[in-house]
PDB file of C-alpha atoms and ligand atoms in Angstrom:
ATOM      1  CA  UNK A   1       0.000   0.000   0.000  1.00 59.00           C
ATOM      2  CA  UNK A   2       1.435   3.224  -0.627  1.00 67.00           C
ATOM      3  CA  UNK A   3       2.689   5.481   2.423  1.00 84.00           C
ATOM      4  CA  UNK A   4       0.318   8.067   3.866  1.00 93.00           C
ATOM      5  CA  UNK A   5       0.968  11.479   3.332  1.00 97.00           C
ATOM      6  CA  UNK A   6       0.150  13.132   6.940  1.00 97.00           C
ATOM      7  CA  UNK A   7       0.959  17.083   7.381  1.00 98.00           C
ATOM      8  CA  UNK A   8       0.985  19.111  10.495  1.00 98.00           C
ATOM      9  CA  UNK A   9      -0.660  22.681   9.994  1.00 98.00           C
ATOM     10  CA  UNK A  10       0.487  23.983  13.637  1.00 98.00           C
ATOM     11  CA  UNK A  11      -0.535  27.279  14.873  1.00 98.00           C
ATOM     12  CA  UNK A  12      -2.238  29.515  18.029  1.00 97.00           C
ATOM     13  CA  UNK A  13      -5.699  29.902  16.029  1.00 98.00           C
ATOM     14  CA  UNK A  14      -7.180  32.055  18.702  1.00 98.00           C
ATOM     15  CA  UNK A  15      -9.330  31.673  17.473  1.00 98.00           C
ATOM     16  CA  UNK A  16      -9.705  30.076  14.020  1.00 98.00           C
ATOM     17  CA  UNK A  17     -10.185  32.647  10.633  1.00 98.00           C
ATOM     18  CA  UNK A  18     -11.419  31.874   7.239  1.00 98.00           C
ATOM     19  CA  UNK A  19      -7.866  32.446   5.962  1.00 97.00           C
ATOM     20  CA  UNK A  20      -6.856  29.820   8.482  1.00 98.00           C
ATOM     21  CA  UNK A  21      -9.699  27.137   7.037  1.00 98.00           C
ATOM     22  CA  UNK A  22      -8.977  28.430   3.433  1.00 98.00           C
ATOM     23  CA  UNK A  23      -5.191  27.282   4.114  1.00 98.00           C
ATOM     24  CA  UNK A  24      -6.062  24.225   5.925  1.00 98.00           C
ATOM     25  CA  UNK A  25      -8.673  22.775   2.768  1.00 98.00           C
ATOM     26  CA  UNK A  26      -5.902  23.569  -0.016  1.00 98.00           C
ATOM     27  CA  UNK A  27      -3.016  21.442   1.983  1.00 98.00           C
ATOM     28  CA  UNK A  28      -5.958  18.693   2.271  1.00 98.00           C
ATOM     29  CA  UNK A  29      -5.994  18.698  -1.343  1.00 98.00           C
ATOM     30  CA  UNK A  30      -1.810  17.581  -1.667  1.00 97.00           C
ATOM     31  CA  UNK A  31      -1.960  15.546   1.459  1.00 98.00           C
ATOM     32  CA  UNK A  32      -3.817  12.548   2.394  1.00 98.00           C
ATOM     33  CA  UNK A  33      -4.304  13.675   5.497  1.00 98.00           C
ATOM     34  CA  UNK A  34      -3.410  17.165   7.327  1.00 98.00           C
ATOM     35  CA  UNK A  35      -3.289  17.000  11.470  1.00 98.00           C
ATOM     36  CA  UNK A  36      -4.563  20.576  12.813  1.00 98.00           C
ATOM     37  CA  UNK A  37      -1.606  21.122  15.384  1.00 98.00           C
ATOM     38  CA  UNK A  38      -3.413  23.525  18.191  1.00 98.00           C
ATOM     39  CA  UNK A  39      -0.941  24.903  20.724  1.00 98.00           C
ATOM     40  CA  UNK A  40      -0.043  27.582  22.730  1.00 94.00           C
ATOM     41  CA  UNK A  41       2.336  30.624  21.556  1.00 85.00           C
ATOM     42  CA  UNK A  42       5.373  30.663  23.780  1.00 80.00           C
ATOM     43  CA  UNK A  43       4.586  34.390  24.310  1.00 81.00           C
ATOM     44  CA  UNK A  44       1.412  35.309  22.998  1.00 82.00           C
ATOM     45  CA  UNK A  45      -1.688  35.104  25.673  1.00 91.00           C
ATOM     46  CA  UNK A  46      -4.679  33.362  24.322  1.00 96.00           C
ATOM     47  CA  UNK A  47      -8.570  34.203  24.567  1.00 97.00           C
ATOM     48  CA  UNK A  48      -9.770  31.178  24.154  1.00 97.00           C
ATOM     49  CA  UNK A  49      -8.279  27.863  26.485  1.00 97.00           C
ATOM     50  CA  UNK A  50      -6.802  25.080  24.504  1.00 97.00           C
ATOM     51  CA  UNK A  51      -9.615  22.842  23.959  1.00 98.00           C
ATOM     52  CA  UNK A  52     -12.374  25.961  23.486  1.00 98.00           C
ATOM     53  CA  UNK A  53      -9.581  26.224  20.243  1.00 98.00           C
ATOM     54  CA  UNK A  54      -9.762  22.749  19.090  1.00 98.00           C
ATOM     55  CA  UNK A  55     -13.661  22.693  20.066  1.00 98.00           C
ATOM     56  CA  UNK A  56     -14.255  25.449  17.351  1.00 98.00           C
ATOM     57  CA  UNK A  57     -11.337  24.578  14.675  1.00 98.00           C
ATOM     58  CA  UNK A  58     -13.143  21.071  14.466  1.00 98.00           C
ATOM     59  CA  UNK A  59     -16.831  22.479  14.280  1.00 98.00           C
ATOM     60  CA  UNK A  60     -15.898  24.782  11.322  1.00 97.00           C
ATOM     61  CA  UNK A  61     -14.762  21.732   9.343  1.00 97.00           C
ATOM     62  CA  UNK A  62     -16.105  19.148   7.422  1.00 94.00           C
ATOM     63  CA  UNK A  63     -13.353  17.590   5.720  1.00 98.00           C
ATOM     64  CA  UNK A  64     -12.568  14.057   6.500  1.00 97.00           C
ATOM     65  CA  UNK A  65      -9.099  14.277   5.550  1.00 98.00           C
ATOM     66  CA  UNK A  66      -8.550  17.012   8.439  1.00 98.00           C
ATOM     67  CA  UNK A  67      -8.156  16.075  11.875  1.00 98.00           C
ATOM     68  CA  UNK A  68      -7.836  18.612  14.753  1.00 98.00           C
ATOM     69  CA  UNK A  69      -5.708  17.953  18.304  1.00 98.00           C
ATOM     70  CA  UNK A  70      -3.556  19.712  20.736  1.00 98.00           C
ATOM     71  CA  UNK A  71      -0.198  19.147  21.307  1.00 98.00           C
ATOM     72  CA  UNK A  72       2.514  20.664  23.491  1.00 97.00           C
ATOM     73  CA  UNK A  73       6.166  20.628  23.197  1.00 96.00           C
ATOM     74  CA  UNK A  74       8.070  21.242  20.197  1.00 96.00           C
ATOM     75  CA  UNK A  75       6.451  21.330  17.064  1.00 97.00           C
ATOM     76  CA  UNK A  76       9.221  19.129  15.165  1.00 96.00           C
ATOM     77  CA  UNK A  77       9.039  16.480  17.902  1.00 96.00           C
ATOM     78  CA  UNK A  78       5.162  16.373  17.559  1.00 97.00           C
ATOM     79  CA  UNK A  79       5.629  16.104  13.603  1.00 96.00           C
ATOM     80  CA  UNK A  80       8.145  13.052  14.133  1.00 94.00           C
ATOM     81  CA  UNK A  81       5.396  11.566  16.626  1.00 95.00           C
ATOM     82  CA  UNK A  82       2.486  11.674  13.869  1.00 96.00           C
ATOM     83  CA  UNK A  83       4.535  10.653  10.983  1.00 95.00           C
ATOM     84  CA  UNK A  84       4.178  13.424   9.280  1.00 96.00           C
ATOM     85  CA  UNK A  85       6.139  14.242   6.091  1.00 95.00           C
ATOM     86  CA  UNK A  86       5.406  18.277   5.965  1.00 96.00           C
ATOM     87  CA  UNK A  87       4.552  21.514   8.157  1.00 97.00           C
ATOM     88  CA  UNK A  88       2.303  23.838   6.141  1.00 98.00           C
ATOM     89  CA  UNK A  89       1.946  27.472   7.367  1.00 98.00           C
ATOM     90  CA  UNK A  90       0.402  30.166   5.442  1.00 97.00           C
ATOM     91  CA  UNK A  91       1.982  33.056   3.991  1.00 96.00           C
ATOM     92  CA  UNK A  92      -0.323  36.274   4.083  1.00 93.00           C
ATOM     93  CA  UNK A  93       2.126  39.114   2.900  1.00 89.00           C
ATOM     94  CA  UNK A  94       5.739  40.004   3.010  1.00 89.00           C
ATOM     95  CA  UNK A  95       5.712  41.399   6.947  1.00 87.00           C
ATOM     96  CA  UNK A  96       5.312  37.259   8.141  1.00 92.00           C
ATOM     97  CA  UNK A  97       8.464  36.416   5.855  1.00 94.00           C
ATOM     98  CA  UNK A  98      10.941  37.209   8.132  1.00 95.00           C
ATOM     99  CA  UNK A  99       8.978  35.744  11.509  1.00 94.00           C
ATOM    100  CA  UNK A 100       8.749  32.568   9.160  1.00 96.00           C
ATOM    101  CA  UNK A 101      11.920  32.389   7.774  1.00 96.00           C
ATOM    102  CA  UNK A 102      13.422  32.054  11.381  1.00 97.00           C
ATOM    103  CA  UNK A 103      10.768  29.388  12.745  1.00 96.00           C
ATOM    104  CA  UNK A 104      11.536  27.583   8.977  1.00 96.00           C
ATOM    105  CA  UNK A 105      15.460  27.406   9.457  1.00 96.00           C
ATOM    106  CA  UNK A 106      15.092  26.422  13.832  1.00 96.00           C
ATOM    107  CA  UNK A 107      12.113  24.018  12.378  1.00 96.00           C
ATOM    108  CA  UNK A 108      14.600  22.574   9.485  1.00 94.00           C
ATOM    109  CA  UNK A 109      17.636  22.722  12.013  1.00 94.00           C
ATOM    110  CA  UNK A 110      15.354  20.888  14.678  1.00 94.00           C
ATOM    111  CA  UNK A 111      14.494  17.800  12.083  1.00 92.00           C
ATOM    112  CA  UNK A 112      17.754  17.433  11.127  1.00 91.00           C
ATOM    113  CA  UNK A 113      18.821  15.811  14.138  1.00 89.00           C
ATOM    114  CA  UNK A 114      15.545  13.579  14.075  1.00 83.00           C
ATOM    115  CA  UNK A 115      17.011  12.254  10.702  1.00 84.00           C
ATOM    116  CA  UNK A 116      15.491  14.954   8.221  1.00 72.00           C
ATOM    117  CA  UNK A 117      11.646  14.252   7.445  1.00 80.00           C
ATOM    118  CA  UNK A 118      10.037  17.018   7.976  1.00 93.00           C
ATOM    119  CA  UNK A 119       9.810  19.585   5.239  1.00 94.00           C
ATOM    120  CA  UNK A 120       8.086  23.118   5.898  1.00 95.00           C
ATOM    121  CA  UNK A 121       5.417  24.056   3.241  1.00 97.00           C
ATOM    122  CA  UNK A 122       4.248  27.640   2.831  1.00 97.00           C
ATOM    123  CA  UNK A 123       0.984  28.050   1.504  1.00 97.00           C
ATOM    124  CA  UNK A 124      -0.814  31.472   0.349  1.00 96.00           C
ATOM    125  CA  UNK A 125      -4.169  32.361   0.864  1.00 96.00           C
ATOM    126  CA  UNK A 126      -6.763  33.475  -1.133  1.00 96.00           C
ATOM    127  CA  UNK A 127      -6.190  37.403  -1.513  1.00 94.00           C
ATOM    128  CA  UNK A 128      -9.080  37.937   0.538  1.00 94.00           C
ATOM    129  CA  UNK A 129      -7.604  36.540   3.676  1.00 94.00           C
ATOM    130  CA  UNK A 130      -4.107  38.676   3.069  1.00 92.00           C
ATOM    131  CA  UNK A 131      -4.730  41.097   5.671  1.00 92.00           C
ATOM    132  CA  UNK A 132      -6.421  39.000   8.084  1.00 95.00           C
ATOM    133  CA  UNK A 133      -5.401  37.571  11.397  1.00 96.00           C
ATOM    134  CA  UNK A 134      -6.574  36.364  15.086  1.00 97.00           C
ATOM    135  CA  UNK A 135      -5.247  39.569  16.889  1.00 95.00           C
ATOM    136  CA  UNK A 136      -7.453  41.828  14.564  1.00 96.00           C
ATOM    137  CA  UNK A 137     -10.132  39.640  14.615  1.00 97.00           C
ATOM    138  CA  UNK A 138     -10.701  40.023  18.537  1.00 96.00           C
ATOM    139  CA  UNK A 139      -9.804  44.013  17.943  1.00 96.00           C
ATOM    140  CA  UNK A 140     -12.751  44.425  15.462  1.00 97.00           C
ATOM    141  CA  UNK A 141     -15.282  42.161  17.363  1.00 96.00           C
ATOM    142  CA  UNK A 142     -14.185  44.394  20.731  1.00 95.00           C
ATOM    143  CA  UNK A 143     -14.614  47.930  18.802  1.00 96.00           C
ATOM    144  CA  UNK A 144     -18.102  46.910  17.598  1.00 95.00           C
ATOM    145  CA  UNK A 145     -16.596  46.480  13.520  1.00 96.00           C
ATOM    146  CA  UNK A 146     -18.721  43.366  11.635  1.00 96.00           C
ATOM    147  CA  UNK A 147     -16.808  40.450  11.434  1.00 96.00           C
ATOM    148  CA  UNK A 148     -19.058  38.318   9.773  1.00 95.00           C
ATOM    149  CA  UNK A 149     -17.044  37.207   6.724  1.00 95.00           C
ATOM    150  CA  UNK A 150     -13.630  36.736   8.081  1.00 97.00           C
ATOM    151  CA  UNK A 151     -14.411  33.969  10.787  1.00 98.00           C
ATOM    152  CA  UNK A 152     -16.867  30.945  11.032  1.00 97.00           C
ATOM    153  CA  UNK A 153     -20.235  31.419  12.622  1.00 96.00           C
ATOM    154  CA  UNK A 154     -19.374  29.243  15.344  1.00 97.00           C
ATOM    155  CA  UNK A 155     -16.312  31.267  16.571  1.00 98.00           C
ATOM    156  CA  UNK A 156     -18.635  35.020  16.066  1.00 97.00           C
ATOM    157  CA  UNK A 157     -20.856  33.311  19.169  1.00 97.00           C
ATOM    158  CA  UNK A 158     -17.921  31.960  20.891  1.00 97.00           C
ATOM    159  CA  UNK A 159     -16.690  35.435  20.442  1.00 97.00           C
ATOM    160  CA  UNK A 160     -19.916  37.080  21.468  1.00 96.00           C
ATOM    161  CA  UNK A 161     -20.240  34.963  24.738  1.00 96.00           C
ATOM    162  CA  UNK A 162     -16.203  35.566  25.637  1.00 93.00           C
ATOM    163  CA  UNK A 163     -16.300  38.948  25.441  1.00 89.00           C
ATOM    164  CA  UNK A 164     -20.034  40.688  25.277  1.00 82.00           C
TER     165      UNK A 164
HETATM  166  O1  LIG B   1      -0.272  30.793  14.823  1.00 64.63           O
HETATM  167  P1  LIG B   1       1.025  31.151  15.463  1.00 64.63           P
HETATM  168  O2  LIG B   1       0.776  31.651  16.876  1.00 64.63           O
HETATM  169  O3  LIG B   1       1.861  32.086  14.655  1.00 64.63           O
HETATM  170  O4  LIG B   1       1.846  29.765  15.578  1.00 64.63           O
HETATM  171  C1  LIG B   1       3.136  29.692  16.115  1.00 64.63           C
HETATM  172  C2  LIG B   1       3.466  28.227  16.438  1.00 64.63           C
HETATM  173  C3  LIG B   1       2.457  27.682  17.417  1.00 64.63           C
HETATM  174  C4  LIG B   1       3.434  27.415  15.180  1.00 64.63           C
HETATM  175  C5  LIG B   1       4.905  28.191  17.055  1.00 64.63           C
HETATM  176  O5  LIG B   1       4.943  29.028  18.181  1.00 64.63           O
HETATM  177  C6  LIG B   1       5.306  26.766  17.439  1.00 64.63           C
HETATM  178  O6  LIG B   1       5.686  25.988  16.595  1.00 64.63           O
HETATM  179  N1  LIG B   1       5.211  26.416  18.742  1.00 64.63           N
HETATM  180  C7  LIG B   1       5.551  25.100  19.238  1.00 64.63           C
HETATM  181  C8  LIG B   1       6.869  25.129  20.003  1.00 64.63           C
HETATM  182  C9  LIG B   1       8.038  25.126  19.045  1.00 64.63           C
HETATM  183  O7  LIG B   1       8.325  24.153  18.362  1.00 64.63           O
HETATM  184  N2  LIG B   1       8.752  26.275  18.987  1.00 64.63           N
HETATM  185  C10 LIG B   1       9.879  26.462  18.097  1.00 64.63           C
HETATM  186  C11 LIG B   1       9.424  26.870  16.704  1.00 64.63           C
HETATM  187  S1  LIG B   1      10.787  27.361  15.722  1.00 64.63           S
END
C-alpha cells in the first residue's frame, strides 16, 4: 500500500479565521491527510483555552481528511510523533516572511537531528484573507466592527459569549 501522506498545519488559532480554514482545505488537497496542530504561543496570551480552540477549529470543518488535536512541546518532535512528512503554514504578505523564515530554518535545524523528514510548506491564501489575522479579529469584534465574513459562525458566538 502506498505510504500516507500526513501534514501538520500547527498554529495559536485564537481563534480560528477563514484564511486559516482556506489554508487548511488547499493542503488537504496535496496531502492525504493534514493533522490541525493547536498549541499555545510561547509568548502570545490566548482568549480562548486550549480545547475551546480545538472545540471550534473542528466544528468549522467538514473535511474528512482534516483532523484537529492539541499538542505541546516542540512542534518538530510532535511532527516526528504523527509521521508526518510536511509543516504547512500560510503566507499572508511580506511582513510574516521574516517571523517565518526564522521558525523555517530552527524548524529545518530541529528535524535534522531527528534524521530529516520534515519539510516546511508555505501556503498562500486566497487574496481575501491577506490582511487577516486572530489579533485583529478580537480588535474588530471588541470595537463593535462586523466580522461576519472573516471567521466561522461558530467562533462570532464563541466570540460574542467571551467577550459581550
Ligand atoms: O499561529 P502562530 O501563533 O503564529 O503559531 C506559532 C506556532 C504555534 C506554530 C509556534 O509558536 C510553534 O511551533 N510552537 C511550538 C513550540 C516550538 O516548536 N517552537 C519552536 C518553533 S521554531
Amino acid at each position: 500500500m502506498p505510504l500516507k501522506r500526513i501534514a501538520i498545519y500547527p498554529g495559536s488559532f485564537d481563534p480560528v479565521t477563514n484564511g486559516h480554514l482556506d489554508i487548511v482545505e488547499r493542503a488537504s488537497k496535496i496531502f492525504d491527510q493534514v493533522i490541525v496542530g493547536v498549541t499555545d504561543h510561547g509568548s502570545k496570551h490566548s482568549l480562548f483555552s486550549i480545547e475551546e480552540r480545538v472545540q471550534l477549529f473542528r466544528a468549522s470543518l467538514k473535511n474528512p481528511r482534516i483532523t484537529v488535536e492539541s499538542f505541546k512541546g516542540l512542534l518538530v518532535d510532535y511532527a516526528v510523533k504523527k509521521k508526518a512528512c510536511a509543516i504547512i503554514r500560510g503566507l499572508r504578505a511580506v511582513s510574516d516572511f521574516e517571523y517565518e523564515f526564522q521558525m523555517a530554518l530552527m524548524n529545518r535545524h530541529l528535524s535534522q537531528q531527528k534524521g530529516d523528514i520534515v519539510e516546511i510548506v508555505y501556503m498562500m491564501p486566497d487574496e481575501k484573507y491577506t490582511y487577516l489575522s486572530s489579533s485583529m479579529i478580537k480588535e474588530v469584534f471588541r470595537l463593535g466592527g462586523d466580522i461576519g465574513r472573516f471567521v466561522p459562525t461558530g467562533v462570532q458566538k464563541a466570540l460574542k459569549l467571551k467577550l459581550l
